Amino acid sequence: MAKANQLLTPTETAKLLMISPVTLRQWAQKNKIVSQTTLGGHRRFFYADIVAFAQRENITLLRQQGDSTELKRVLIVDDDTSFCLLLTELINSETEQFVIEVAHDGFDAGVKAHQFKPDIVLIDLMLPGINGDEVCRNIKSNTQLKSIRIIGMTGQVTSEVRTNFLHAGAEFVLEKPI
C-alpha cells in the first residue's frame, strides 16, 4: 500500500486512477490535479494528493495488491447471455481481482447497481425496456452511485451514439464484438 508522502510517476498515477496517461497529463496541465516537477522536468504525484483528488472528484482508485479491501466489483449488462458469459470468462482469465454480476435488461441493471454496488459497469446500448445510455444517466444522477465507472458497449458505433453515451456519463464506448 502506498504511503501519503510517496511520489508516483505519471504511469503509476494513471493506473491508480484508471485513466490514460494522456488524460492525467491534461489534468495536470490544467491544474485539476496537483503535481510536482523534478529538476529534470518530469511530473510526479504525491499519493496523498491523488487520494484527495479522487475523493474530491468522486473517483474510485484501483485497489492495490495487498490492499485488505474487497475485490473490484464489475456489473456486465447485456441481453445476450452468451456474450455475458464470454465477457465474464475473459475478465476472469486475466485476473482474479474481480467479482462479476450480470444483468440482462436495464431494469435489472438498476436494481443490481443499488444492491451489488459495482465499481465498474460494462453496459450495452440496446437493452430490453430501457437503453443502456438511459441506465447510465440514472446511475450517474444518483449521489450514492455516481462514482461507478461506466463503459458503454454497442455494435452500432457512430459519432452520435458515442457522444450520447459519453454525455450520459460513460467514460468510454467499446465497439462490439469486443
PDB file of N, CA and C in Angstrom, residues 130-166:
ATOM      1  N   ILE A 130     -35.259  -0.488 -21.383  1.00  0.00           N
ATOM      2  CA  ILE A 130     -34.613   0.816 -21.245  1.00  0.00           C
ATOM      3  C   ILE A 130     -33.191   0.714 -21.808  1.00  0.00           C
ATOM      4  N   ASN A 131     -32.816   1.657 -22.643  1.00  0.00           N
ATOM      5  CA  ASN A 131     -31.499   1.617 -23.283  1.00  0.00           C
ATOM      6  C   ASN A 131     -30.375   1.868 -22.282  1.00  0.00           C
ATOM      7  N   GLY A 132     -29.193   1.378 -22.636  1.00  0.00           N
ATOM      8  CA  GLY A 132     -28.020   1.485 -21.770  1.00  0.00           C
ATOM      9  C   GLY A 132     -27.637   2.917 -21.437  1.00  0.00           C
ATOM     10  N   ASP A 133     -27.786   3.854 -22.384  1.00  0.00           N
ATOM     11  CA  ASP A 133     -27.414   5.235 -22.082  1.00  0.00           C
ATOM     12  C   ASP A 133     -28.354   5.847 -21.046  1.00  0.00           C
ATOM     13  N   GLU A 134     -29.609   5.424 -21.032  1.00  0.00           N
ATOM     14  CA  GLU A 134     -30.560   5.915 -20.034  1.00  0.00           C
ATOM     15  C   GLU A 134     -30.231   5.326 -18.648  1.00  0.00           C
ATOM     16  N   VAL A 135     -29.855   4.057 -18.605  1.00  0.00           N
ATOM     17  CA  VAL A 135     -29.425   3.438 -17.347  1.00  0.00           C
ATOM     18  C   VAL A 135     -28.194   4.175 -16.829  1.00  0.00           C
ATOM     19  N   CYS A 136     -27.290   4.488 -17.733  1.00  0.00           N
ATOM     20  CA  CYS A 136     -26.077   5.231 -17.396  1.00  0.00           C
ATOM     21  C   CYS A 136     -26.440   6.577 -16.760  1.00  0.00           C
ATOM     22  N   ARG A 137     -27.376   7.305 -17.386  1.00  0.00           N
ATOM     23  CA  ARG A 137     -27.825   8.604 -16.835  1.00  0.00           C
ATOM     24  C   ARG A 137     -28.416   8.436 -15.434  1.00  0.00           C
ATOM     25  N   ASN A 138     -29.223   7.379 -15.266  1.00  0.00           N
ATOM     26  CA  ASN A 138     -29.849   7.132 -13.967  1.00  0.00           C
ATOM     27  C   ASN A 138     -28.806   6.847 -12.889  1.00  0.00           C
ATOM     28  N   ILE A 139     -27.813   6.056 -13.223  1.00  0.00           N
ATOM     29  CA  ILE A 139     -26.750   5.740 -12.260  1.00  0.00           C
ATOM     30  C   ILE A 139     -25.989   7.012 -11.891  1.00  0.00           C
ATOM     31  N   LYS A 140     -25.603   7.795 -12.890  1.00  0.00           N
ATOM     32  CA  LYS A 140     -24.794   8.996 -12.648  1.00  0.00           C
ATOM     33  C   LYS A 140     -25.576  10.097 -11.935  1.00  0.00           C
ATOM     34  N   SER A 141     -26.905  10.063 -12.004  1.00  0.00           N
ATOM     35  CA  SER A 141     -27.704  11.089 -11.323  1.00  0.00           C
ATOM     36  C   SER A 141     -27.964  10.748  -9.849  1.00  0.00           C
ATOM     37  N   ASN A 142     -27.636   9.522  -9.451  1.00  0.00           N
ATOM     38  CA  ASN A 142     -27.828   9.087  -8.070  1.00  0.00           C
ATOM     39  C   ASN A 142     -26.552   9.361  -7.273  1.00  0.00           C
ATOM     40  N   THR A 143     -26.647  10.153  -6.222  1.00  0.00           N
ATOM     41  CA  THR A 143     -25.451  10.535  -5.456  1.00  0.00           C
ATOM     42  C   THR A 143     -24.727   9.341  -4.844  1.00  0.00           C
ATOM     43  N   GLN A 144     -25.437   8.275  -4.523  1.00  0.00           N
ATOM     44  CA  GLN A 144     -24.793   7.093  -3.944  1.00  0.00           C
ATOM     45  C   GLN A 144     -24.090   6.235  -4.997  1.00  0.00           C
ATOM     46  N   LEU A 145     -24.441   6.423  -6.263  1.00  0.00           N
ATOM     47  CA  LEU A 145     -23.897   5.573  -7.322  1.00  0.00           C
ATOM     48  C   LEU A 145     -23.023   6.315  -8.317  1.00  0.00           C
ATOM     49  N   LYS A 146     -22.961   7.616  -8.251  1.00  0.00           N
ATOM     50  CA  LYS A 146     -22.314   8.386  -9.324  1.00  0.00           C
ATOM     51  C   LYS A 146     -20.811   8.131  -9.461  1.00  0.00           C
ATOM     52  N   SER A 147     -20.182   7.518  -8.470  1.00  0.00           N
ATOM     53  CA  SER A 147     -18.747   7.210  -8.599  1.00  0.00           C
ATOM     54  C   SER A 147     -18.495   5.926  -9.385  1.00  0.00           C
ATOM     55  N   ILE A 148     -19.555   5.210  -9.739  1.00  0.00           N
ATOM     56  CA  ILE A 148     -19.406   3.995 -10.533  1.00  0.00           C
ATOM     57  C   ILE A 148     -18.856   4.379 -11.900  1.00  0.00           C
ATOM     58  N   ARG A 149     -17.846   3.663 -12.325  1.00  0.00           N
ATOM     59  CA  ARG A 149     -17.247   3.901 -13.650  1.00  0.00           C
ATOM     60  C   ARG A 149     -18.019   3.081 -14.663  1.00  0.00           C
ATOM     61  N   ILE A 150     -18.420   3.720 -15.761  1.00  0.00           N
ATOM     62  CA  ILE A 150     -19.267   3.059 -16.754  1.00  0.00           C
ATOM     63  C   ILE A 150     -18.580   3.036 -18.109  1.00  0.00           C
ATOM     64  N   ILE A 151     -18.600   1.854 -18.726  1.00  0.00           N
ATOM     65  CA  ILE A 151     -18.078   1.682 -20.080  1.00  0.00           C
ATOM     66  C   ILE A 151     -19.235   1.191 -20.937  1.00  0.00           C
ATOM     67  N   GLY A 152     -19.562   1.965 -21.973  1.00  0.00           N
ATOM     68  CA  GLY A 152     -20.637   1.595 -22.878  1.00  0.00           C
ATOM     69  C   GLY A 152     -20.145   0.592 -23.910  1.00  0.00           C
ATOM     70  N   MET A 153     -21.073  -0.221 -24.418  1.00  0.00           N
ATOM     71  CA  MET A 153     -20.754  -1.185 -25.466  1.00  0.00           C
ATOM     72  C   MET A 153     -21.881  -1.146 -26.498  1.00  0.00           C
ATOM     73  N   THR A 154     -21.523  -1.208 -27.768  1.00  0.00           N
ATOM     74  CA  THR A 154     -22.534  -1.255 -28.811  1.00  0.00           C
ATOM     75  C   THR A 154     -21.956  -1.821 -30.096  1.00  0.00           C
ATOM     76  N   GLY A 155     -22.815  -2.441 -30.869  1.00  0.00           N
ATOM     77  CA  GLY A 155     -22.413  -2.956 -32.168  1.00  0.00           C
ATOM     78  C   GLY A 155     -22.614  -1.927 -33.262  1.00  0.00           C
ATOM     79  N   GLN A 156     -23.202  -0.787 -32.910  1.00  0.00           N
ATOM     80  CA  GLN A 156     -23.514   0.257 -33.890  1.00  0.00           C
ATOM     81  C   GLN A 156     -22.859   1.571 -33.490  1.00  0.00           C
ATOM     82  N   VAL A 157     -21.525   1.593 -33.472  1.00  0.00           N
ATOM     83  CA  VAL A 157     -20.807   2.796 -33.054  1.00  0.00           C
ATOM     84  C   VAL A 157     -20.858   3.839 -34.168  1.00  0.00           C
ATOM     85  N   THR A 158     -21.472   4.952 -33.839  1.00  0.00           N
ATOM     86  CA  THR A 158     -21.430   6.143 -34.696  1.00  0.00           C
ATOM     87  C   THR A 158     -20.985   7.281 -33.799  1.00  0.00           C
ATOM     88  N   SER A 159     -20.632   8.400 -34.377  1.00  0.00           N
ATOM     89  CA  SER A 159     -20.214   9.532 -33.534  1.00  0.00           C
ATOM     90  C   SER A 159     -21.372   9.986 -32.651  1.00  0.00           C
ATOM     91  N   GLU A 160     -22.606   9.894 -33.144  1.00  0.00           N
ATOM     92  CA  GLU A 160     -23.772  10.295 -32.347  1.00  0.00           C
ATOM     93  C   GLU A 160     -23.986   9.358 -31.159  1.00  0.00           C
ATOM     94  N   VAL A 161     -23.892   8.050 -31.418  1.00  0.00           N
ATOM     95  CA  VAL A 161     -24.061   7.056 -30.351  1.00  0.00           C
ATOM     96  C   VAL A 161     -22.973   7.245 -29.297  1.00  0.00           C
ATOM     97  N   ARG A 162     -21.727   7.397 -29.743  1.00  0.00           N
ATOM     98  CA  ARG A 162     -20.600   7.589 -28.824  1.00  0.00           C
ATOM     99  C   ARG A 162     -20.816   8.853 -27.982  1.00  0.00           C
ATOM    100  N   THR A 163     -21.189   9.951 -28.624  1.00  0.00           N
ATOM    101  CA  THR A 163     -21.424  11.220 -27.921  1.00  0.00           C
ATOM    102  C   THR A 163     -22.542  11.091 -26.905  1.00  0.00           C
ATOM    103  N   ASN A 164     -23.647  10.442 -27.289  1.00  0.00           N
ATOM    104  CA  ASN A 164     -24.774  10.265 -26.355  1.00  0.00           C
ATOM    105  C   ASN A 164     -24.366   9.450 -25.138  1.00  0.00           C
ATOM    106  N   PHE A 165     -23.610   8.373 -25.362  1.00  0.00           N
ATOM    107  CA  PHE A 165     -23.161   7.527 -24.250  1.00  0.00           C
ATOM    108  C   PHE A 165     -22.234   8.319 -23.323  1.00  0.00           C
ATOM    109  N   LEU A 166     -21.313   9.067 -23.905  1.00  0.00           N
ATOM    110  CA  LEU A 166     -20.365   9.847 -23.095  1.00  0.00           C
ATOM    111  C   LEU A 166     -21.080  10.951 -22.318  1.00  0.00           C
TER     112      LEU A 166
END
